[in-house]
Coordinates of C-alpha atoms and ligand atoms in Angstrom, one line a residue:
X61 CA 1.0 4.7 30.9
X62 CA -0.2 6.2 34.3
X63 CA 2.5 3.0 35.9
X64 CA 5.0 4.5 33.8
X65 CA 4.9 8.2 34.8
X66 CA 4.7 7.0 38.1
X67 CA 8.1 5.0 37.4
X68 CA 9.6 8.2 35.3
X69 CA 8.4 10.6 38.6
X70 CA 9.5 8.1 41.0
X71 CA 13.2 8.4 38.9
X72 CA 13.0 12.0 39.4
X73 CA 12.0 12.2 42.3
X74 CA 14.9 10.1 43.5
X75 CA 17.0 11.6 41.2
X76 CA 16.3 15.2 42.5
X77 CA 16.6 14.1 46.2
X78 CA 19.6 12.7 45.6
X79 CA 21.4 16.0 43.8
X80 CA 19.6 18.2 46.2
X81 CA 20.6 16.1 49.1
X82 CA 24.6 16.6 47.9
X83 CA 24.5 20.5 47.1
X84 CA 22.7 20.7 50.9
X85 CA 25.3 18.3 52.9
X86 CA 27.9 20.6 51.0
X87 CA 26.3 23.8 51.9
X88 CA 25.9 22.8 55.5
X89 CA 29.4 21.8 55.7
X90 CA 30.6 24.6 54.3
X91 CA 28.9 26.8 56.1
X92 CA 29.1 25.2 59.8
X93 CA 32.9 25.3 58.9
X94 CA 32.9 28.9 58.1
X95 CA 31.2 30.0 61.1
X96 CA 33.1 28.0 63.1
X97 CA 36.1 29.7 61.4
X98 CA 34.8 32.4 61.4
X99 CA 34.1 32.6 65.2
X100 CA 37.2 31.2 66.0
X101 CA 39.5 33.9 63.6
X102 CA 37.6 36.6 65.1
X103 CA 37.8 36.0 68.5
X104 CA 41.2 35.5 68.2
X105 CA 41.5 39.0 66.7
X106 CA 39.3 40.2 69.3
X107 CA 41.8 38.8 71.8
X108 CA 45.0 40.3 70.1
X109 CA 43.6 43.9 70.0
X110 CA 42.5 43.5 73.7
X111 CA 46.1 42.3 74.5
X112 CA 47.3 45.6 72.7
X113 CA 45.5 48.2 74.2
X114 CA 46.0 46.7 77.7
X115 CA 49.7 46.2 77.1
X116 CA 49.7 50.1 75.3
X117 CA 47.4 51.3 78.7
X118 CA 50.1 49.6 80.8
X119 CA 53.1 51.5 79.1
X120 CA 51.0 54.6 78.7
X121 CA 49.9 55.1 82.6
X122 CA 54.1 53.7 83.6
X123 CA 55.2 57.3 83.4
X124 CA 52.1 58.7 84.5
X125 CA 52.2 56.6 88.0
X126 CA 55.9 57.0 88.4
X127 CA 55.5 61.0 88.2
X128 CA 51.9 60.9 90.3
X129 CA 50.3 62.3 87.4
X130 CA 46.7 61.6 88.3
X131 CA 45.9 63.6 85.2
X132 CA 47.5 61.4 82.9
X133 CA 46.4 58.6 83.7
X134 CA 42.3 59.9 84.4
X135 CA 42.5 61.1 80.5
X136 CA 43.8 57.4 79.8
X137 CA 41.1 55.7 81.6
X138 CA 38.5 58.2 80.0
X139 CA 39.9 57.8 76.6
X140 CA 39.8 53.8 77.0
X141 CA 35.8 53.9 79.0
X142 CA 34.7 55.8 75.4
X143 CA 35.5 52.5 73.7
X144 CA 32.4 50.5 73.2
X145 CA 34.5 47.1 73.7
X146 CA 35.4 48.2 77.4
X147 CA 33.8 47.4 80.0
X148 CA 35.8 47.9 83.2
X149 CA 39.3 49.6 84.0
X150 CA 41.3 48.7 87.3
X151 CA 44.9 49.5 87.8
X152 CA 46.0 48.3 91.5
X153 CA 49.2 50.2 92.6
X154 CA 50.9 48.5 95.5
X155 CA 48.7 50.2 98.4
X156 CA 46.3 51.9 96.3
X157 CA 43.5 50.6 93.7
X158 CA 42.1 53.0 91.5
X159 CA 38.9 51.8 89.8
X160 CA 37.2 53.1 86.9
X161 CA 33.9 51.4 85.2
X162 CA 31.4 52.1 83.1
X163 CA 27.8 52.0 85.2
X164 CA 27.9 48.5 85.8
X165 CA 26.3 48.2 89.1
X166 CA 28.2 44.8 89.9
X167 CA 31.4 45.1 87.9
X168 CA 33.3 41.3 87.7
X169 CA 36.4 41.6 89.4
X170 CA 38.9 38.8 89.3
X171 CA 41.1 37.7 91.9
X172 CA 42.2 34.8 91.0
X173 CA 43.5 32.7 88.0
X174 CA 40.7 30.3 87.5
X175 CA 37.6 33.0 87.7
X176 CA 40.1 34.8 84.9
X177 CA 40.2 31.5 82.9
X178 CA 36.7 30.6 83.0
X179 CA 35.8 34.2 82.5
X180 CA 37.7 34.1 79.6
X181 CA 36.4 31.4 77.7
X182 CA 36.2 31.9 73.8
X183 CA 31.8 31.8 74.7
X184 CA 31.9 33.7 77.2
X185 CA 30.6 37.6 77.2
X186 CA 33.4 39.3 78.3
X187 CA 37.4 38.7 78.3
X188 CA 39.1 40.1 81.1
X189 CA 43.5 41.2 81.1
X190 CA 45.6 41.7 84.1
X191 CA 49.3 43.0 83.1
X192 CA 51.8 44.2 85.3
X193 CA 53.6 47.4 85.0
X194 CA 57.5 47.4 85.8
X195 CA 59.9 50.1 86.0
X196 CA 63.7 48.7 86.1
X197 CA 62.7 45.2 86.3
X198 CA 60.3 45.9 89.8
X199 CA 56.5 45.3 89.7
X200 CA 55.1 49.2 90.6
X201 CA 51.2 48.5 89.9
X202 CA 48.9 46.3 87.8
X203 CA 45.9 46.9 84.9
X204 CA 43.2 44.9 84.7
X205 CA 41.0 45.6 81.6
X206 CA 37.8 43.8 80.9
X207 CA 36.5 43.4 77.5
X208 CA 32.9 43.1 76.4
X209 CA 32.4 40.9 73.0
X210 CA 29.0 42.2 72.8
X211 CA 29.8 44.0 69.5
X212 CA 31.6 40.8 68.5
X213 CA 28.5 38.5 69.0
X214 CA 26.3 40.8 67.6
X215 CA 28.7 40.7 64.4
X216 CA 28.7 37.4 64.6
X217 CA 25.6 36.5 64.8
X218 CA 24.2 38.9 61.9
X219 CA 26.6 37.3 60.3
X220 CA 24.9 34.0 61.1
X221 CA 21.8 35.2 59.8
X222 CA 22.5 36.1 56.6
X223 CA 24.7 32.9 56.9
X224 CA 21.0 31.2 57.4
X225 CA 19.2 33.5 54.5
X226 CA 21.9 32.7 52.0
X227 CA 21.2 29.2 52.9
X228 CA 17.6 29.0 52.7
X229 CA 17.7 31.0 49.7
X230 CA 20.7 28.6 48.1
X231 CA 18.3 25.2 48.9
X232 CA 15.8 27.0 47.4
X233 CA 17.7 27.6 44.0
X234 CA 19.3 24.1 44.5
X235 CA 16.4 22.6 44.4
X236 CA 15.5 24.0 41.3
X237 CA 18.6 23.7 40.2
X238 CA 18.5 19.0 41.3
X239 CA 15.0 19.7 39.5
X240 CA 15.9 21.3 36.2
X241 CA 19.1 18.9 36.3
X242 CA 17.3 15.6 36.8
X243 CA 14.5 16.9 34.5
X244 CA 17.4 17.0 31.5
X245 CA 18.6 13.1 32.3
X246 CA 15.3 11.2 32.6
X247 CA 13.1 13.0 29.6
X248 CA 15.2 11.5 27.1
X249 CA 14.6 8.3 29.3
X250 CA 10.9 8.8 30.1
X251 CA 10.9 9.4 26.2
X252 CA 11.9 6.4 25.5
X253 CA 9.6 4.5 27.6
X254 CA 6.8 5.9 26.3
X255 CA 7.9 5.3 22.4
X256 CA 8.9 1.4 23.6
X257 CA 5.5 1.4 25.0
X258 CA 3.8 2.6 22.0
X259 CA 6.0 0.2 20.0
X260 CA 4.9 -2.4 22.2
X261 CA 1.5 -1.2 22.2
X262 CA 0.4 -0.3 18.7
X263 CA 2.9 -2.7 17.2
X264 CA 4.4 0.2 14.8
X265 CA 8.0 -0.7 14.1
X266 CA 8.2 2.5 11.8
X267 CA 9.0 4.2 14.9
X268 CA 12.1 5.7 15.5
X269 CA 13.4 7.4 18.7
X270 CA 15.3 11.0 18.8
X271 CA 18.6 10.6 19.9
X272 CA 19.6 13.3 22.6
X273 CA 20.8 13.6 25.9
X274 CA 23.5 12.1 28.0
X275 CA 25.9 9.2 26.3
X276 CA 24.3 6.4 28.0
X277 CA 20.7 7.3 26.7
X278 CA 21.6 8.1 23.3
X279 CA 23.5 5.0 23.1
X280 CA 20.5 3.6 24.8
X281 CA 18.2 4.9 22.0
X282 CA 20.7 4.1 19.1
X283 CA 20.4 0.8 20.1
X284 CA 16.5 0.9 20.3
X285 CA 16.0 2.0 17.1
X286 CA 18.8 -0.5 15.1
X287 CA 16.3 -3.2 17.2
X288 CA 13.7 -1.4 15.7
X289 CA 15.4 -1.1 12.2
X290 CA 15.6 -5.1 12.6
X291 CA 12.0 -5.8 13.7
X292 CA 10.8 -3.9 11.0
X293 CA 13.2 -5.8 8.3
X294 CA 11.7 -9.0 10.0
X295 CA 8.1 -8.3 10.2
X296 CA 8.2 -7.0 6.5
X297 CA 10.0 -10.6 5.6
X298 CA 7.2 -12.2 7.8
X299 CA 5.0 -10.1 5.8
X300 CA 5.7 -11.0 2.5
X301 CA 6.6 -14.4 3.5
X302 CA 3.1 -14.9 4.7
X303 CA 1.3 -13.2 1.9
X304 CA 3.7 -15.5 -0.5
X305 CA 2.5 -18.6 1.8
X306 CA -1.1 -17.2 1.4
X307 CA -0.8 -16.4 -2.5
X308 CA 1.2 -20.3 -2.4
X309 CA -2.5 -21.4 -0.7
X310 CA -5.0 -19.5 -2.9
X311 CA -2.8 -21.1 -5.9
X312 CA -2.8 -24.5 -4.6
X313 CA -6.7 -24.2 -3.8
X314 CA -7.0 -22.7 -7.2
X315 CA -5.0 -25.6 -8.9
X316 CA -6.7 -28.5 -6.6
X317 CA -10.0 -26.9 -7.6
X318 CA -9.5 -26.5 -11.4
X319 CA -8.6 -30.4 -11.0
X320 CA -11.3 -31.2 -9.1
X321 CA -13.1 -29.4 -11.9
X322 CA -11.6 -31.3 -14.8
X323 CA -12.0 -34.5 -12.9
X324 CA -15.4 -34.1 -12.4
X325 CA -15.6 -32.5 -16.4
X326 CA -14.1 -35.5 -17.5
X327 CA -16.3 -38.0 -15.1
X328 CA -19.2 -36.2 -17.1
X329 CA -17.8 -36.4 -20.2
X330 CA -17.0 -40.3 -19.7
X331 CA -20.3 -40.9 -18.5
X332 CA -21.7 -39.0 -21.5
X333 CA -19.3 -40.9 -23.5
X334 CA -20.2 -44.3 -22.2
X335 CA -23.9 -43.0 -22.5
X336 CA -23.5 -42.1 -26.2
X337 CA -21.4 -45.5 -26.9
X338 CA -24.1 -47.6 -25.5
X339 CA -26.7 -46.0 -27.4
X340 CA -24.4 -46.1 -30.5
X341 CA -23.1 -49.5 -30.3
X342 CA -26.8 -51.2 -29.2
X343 CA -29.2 -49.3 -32.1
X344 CA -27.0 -51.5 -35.0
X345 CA -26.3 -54.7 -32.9
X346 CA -30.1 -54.1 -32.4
X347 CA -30.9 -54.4 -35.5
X348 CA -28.7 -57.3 -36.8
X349 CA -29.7 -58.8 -34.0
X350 CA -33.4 -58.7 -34.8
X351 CA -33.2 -58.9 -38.6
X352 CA -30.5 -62.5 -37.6
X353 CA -33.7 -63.3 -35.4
X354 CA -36.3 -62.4 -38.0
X355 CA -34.7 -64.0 -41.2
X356 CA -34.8 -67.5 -38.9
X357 CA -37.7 -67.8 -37.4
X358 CA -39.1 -67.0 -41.1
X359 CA -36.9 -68.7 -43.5
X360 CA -39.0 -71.5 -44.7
X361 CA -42.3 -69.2 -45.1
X362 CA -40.7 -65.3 -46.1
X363 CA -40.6 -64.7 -49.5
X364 CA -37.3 -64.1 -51.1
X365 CA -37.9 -60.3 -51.4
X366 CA -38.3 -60.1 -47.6
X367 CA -35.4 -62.3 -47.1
X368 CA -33.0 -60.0 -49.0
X369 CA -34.5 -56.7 -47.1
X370 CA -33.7 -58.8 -44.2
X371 CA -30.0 -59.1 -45.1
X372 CA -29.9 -55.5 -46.6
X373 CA -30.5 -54.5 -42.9
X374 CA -28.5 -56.5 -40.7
X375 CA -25.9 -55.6 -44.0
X376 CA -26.3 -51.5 -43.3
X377 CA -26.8 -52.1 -39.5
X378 CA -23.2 -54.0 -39.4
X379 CA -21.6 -51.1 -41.9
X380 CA -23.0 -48.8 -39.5
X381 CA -21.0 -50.5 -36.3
X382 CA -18.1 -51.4 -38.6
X383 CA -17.6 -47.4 -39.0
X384 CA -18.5 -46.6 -35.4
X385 CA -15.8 -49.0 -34.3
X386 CA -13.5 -47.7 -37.0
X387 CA -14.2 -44.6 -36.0
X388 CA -13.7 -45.1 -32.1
X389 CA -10.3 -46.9 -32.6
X390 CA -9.3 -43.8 -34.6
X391 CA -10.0 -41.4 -31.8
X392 CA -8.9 -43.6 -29.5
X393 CA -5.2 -43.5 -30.9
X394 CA -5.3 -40.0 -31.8
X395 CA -5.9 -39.6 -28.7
X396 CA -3.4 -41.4 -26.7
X397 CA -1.0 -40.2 -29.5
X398 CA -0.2 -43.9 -30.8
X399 CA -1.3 -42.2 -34.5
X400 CA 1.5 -42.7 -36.7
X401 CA 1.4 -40.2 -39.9
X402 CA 2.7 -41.4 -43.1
X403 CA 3.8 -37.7 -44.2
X404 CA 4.3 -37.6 -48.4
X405 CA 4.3 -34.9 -50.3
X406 CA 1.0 -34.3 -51.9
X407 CA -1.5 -32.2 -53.9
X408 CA -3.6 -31.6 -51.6
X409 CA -6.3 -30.4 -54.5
X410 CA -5.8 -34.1 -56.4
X411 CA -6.4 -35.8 -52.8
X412 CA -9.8 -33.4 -52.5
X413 CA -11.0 -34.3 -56.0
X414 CA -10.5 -38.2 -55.3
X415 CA -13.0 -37.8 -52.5
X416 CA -15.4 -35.8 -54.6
X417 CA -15.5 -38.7 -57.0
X418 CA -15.9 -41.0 -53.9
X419 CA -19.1 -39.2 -52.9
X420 CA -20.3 -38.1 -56.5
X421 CA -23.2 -40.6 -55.7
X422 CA -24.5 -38.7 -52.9
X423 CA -24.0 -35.6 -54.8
X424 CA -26.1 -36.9 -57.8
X425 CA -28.7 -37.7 -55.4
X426 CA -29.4 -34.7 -53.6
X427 CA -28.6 -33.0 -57.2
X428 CA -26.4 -30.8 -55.4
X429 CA -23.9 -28.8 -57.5
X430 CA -20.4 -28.4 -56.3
X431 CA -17.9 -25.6 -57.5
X432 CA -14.3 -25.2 -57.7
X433 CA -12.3 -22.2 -57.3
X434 CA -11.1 -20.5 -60.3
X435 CA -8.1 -19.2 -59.3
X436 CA -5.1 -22.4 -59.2
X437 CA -2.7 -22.5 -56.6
X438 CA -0.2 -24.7 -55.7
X439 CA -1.8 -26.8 -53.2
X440 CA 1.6 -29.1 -52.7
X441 CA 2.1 -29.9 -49.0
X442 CA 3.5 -33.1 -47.0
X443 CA 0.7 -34.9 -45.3
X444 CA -0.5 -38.0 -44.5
X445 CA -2.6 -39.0 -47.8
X446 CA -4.8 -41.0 -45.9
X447 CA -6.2 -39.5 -43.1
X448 CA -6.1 -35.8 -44.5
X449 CA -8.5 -37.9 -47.7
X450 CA -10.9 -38.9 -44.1
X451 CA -10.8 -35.3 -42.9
X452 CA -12.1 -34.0 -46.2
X453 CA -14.5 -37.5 -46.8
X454 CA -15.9 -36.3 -43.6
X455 CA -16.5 -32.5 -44.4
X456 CA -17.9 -33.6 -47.7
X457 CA -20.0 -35.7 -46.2
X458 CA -21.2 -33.3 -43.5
X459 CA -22.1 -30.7 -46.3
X460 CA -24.0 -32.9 -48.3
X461 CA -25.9 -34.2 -45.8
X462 CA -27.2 -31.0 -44.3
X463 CA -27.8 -29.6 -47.2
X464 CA -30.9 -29.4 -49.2
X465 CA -31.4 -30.6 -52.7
X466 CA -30.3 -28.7 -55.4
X467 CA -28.4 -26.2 -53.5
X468 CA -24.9 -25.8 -54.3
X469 CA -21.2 -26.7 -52.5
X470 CA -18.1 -24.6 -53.0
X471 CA -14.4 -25.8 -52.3
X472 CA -11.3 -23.5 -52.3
X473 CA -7.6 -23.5 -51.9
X474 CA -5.7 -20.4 -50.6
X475 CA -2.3 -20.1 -50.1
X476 CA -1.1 -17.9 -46.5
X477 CA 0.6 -18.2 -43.2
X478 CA 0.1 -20.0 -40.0
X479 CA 2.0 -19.7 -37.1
X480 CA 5.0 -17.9 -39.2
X481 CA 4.9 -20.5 -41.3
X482 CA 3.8 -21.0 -45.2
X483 CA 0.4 -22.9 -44.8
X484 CA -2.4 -23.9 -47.2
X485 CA -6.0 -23.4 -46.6
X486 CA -9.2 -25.2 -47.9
X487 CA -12.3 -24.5 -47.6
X488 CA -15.9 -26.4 -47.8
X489 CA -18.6 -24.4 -48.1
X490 CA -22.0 -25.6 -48.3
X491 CA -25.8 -23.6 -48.3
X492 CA -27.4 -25.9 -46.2
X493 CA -29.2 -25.6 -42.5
X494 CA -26.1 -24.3 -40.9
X495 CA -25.1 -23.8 -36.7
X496 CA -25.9 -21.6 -34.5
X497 CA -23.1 -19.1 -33.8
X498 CA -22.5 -20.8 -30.1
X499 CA -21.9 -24.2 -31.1
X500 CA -19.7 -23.5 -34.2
X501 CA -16.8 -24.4 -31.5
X502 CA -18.7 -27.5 -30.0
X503 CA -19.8 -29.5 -32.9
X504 CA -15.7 -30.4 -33.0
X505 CA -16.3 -32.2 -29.6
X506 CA -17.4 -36.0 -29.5
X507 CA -20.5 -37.0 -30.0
X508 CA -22.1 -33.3 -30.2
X509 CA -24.6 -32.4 -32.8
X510 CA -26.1 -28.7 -33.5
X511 CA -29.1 -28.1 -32.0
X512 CA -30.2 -28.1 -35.7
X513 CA -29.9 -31.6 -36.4
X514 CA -30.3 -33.6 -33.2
X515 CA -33.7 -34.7 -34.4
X516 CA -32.3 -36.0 -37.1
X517 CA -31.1 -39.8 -37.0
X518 CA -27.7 -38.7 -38.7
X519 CA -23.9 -39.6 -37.8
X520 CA -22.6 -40.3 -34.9
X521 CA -20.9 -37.1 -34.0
X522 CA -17.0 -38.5 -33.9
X523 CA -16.5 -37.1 -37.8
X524 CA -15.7 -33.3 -36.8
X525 CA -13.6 -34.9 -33.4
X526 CA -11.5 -37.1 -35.5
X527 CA -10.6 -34.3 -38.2
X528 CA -9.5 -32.0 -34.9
X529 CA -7.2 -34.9 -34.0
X530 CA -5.9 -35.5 -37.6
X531 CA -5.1 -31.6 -38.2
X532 CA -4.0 -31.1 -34.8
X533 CA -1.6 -33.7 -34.6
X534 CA -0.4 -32.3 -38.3
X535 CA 0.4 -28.8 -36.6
X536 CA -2.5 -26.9 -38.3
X537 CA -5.9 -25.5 -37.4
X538 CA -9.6 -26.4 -38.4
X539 CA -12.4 -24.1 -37.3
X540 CA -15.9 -23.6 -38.9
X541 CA -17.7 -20.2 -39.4
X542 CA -21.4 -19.3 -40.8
X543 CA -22.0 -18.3 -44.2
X544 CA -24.3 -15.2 -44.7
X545 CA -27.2 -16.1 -45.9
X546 CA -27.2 -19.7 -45.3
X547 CA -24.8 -22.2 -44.8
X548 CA -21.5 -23.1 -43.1
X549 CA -18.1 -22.9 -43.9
X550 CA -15.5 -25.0 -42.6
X551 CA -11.9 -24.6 -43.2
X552 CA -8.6 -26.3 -42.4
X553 CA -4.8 -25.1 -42.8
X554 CA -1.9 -27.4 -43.1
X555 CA 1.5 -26.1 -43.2
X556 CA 3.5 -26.6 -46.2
Ligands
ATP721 P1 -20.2 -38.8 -38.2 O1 -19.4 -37.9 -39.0 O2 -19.5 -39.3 -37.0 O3 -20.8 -39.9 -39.0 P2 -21.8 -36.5 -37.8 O4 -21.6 -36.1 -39.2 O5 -23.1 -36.2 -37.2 O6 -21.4 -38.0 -37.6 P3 -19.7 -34.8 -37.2 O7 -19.1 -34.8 -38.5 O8 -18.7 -34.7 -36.1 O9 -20.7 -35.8 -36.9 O10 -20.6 -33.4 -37.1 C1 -21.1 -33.1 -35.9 C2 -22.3 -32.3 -36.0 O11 -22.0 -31.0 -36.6 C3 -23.3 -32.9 -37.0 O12 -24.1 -33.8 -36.4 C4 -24.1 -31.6 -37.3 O13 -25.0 -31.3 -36.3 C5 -23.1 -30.5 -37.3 N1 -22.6 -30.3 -38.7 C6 -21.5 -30.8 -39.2 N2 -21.3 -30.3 -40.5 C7 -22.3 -29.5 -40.7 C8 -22.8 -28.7 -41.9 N3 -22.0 -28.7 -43.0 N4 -23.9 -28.1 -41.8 C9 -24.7 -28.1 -40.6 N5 -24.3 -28.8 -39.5 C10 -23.2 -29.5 -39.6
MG722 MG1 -19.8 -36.2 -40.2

């Protein structure tokens, strides 16, 4: 800042010289040329007068000198010694020379041409006139008058000094005047060099300059401020283009991250996966293999009873990995989306009580009532037969096997609406141990019990996995929700 004040004072500065350095050369001139006009105009007057009286003294004293009239021409020498101008009065008749002066102790008298020249230079003090007097053509005396400028010089030269005061006094208000002048055309400028410092400074493009003063700066700022107008239209682009690029980042990270995520999700989920399978596939290959190993080593000494337990094992161990394999191959094309559906329409209340009849066995067994709905609806739909009869198998199964004897199973039909579409909804509801409220949403993953019946040695945990598939992939729903009191009930909608 303190370099550009310097610069803005070092304009003015220059600035002001220069105007005051034009109004004083023209003052100077103007006055040296009216003094010297002056001087020169004046003196000539001066002259012209002098040349008047002496020629009016000459005609004057003609008469009086031709008549002797000593009188005459006494009271025309005392009339002309009253003037201040005159210094000296001679008149030289041809034998006479009467003299008249004023005090002057050593009064100039000139004799010949060049004293009179010299003593008549414009600068010098006094101007002295010979004339001759004639009477019929014939030279009868002569006048010789010498004039004092004194009064002239001293008019001249007050003249001069208020010549010089008017001066002074006029450089004075010139200066003011290149001051005041100069001050007008550089503040707009030094205005402008401050707001393109700050600019430049603070980096605020908001700025805008005021446009005033001579063409060149307004023109000057007008064009600052369009610059302005476009730095600001670029650094808002660069603005938003960088906060796109940085929102363009934070979503990329985001995305990379959430894949990172799922990739190491699903590197969990296929080591637990792998895990379970292991664990799944070696517990009933275990056991036929043992039972194989068992039956011959023994064969020739076991009884015939132990035999057949023998083979009633390695029989329920190889159901147990026929279904788990079944069961894996189903998820596995559900999942890859190789599941064809043989769609039909059905009763879907005909295909439910075929599976009841299926598991009536069980049922029995656990002497577990089961219960219809009164109300009839028309539970017509097009499904695939098949694998809607395994989702239902499985539910069935589920409910009878965590449910205690003697307790009781209820299944429903509904008719309503999914996804603006007629749907129909059944329901399995059982009294048995039931799941915790958390994991009514996980038990539909694979391989995932409820904390309620890990202990127990039951399924696999692919059932509730492979009805998610079956339902999805027919466009419907399948959740599970607790019963009050006891229980769950899990429900499924197909649309008609
Ligand atoms: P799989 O059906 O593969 O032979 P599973 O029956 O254990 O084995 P799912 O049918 O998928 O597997 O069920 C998963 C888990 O959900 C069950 O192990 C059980 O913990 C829980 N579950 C399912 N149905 C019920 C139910 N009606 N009452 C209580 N818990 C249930
Ligand atoms: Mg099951």
């Amino acid at each position: 800042m303190k370099k550009n004040n310097y610069k803005q004072w070092e304009l003015k500065k220059r600035l002001t010289l220069v105007i005051f350095a034009a109004v004083f050369s023209v003052l100077i001139l103007s006055s040296t040329l009216f003094i010297i006009a002056n001087y020169f105009f004046s003196n000539k007057n001066f002259e012209e007068n002098a040349f008047d009286i002496t020629r009016s003294v000459a005609s004057r004293i003609e008469a009086a000198i031709v008549f002797d009239d000593a009188v005459t021409i006494k009271e025309t020498f005392d009339q002309l010694l009253l003037r201040t101008d005159i210094r000296q009065v001679n008149v030289y008749l041809d034998d006479r020379y009467l003299y008249v002066s004023k005090g002057e102790t050593n009064p100039p008298i000139y004799f010949n041409e060049a004293e009179l020249c010299h003593a008549n230079s414009l600068f010098s003090k006094v101007l002295s006139i010979c004339h001759s007097v004639t009477v019929e053509g014939k030279i009868i005396a002569h006048t010789y008058l010498v004039f004092t400028r004194d009064k002239l010089f001293k008019r001249q030269y007050t003249q001069i000094y208020i010549l010089i005061v008017s001066i002074m006094i006029s450089l004075l208000l010139s200066l003011i005047f290149a001051s005041r002048v100069s001050d007008t055309l550089t503040s707009p400028l030094h205005k402008l060099a401050v707001l393109a410092d700050k600019v430049a400074k603070e980096k605020r493009f908001n700025l805008r300059g005021k446009v005033y003063g001579t063409q060149e700066v307004r023109l000057l700022t007008e064009s600052f401020n369009q610059m302005l107008d476009e730095i600001e239209t670029k650094d808002d682009e660069l603005l938003k283009y960088t906060q796109n690029l940085e929102q363009a980042v934070e979503e990329r990270t985001n995305s990379l991250n959430h894949a990172l995520e799922q990739a190491t999700q699903a590197n969990a989920v296929k080591s637990a996966f792998l895990a379970n399978m292991s664990h799944e596939l070696r517990t009933p290959l275990h056991g036929i293999l043992s039972f194989a190993r068992f039956g011959i080593k023994n064969y020739t000494t076991a009884p015939p009873d132990k035999l057949l337990r023998y083979f009633d094992r390695i029989n329920t161990s190889g159901e147990r990995l026929h279904v788990l394999l079944n069961d894996l191959l189903d998820l596995s094309k559900l999942e890859a989306g190789q599941m064809e559906l043989d769609k039909q329409t059905t009763s879907l209340r005909e295909i439910a009580i075929n599976c009841v009849a299926e598991q009536d066995a069980l049922l029995l067994e656990k002497k577990l009532t089961l219960f219809w709905d009164t109300e009839k609806c028309d539970t017509n739909a097009s499904f695939d037969r098949s694998r809607i009869a395994q989702v239902i198998a499985n539910l069935l199964s589920n409910a009878i096997k965590f449910t205690e004897e003697g307790k009781s199973i209820h299944i429903s039909f509904a008719l309503t609406h999914y996804q603006n579409q007629a749907a129909i909804k059944m329901s399995i509801q059982d009294q048995g141990i039931g799941i915790h409220e958390e994991e009514l949403a996980l038990v539909f993953d694979q391989f995932v019990q409820s904390s309620k019946t890990k202990t127990d040695a039951g399924g696999t945990g692919l059932g509730l996995a492979i009805c998610k598939e079956i339902i999805a992939l027919h466009n419907g729903k399948i959740w599970a929700e607790s019963v009050v009191g006891g229980g769950t009930k899990f429900s499924f909608l197909l649309p008609v």
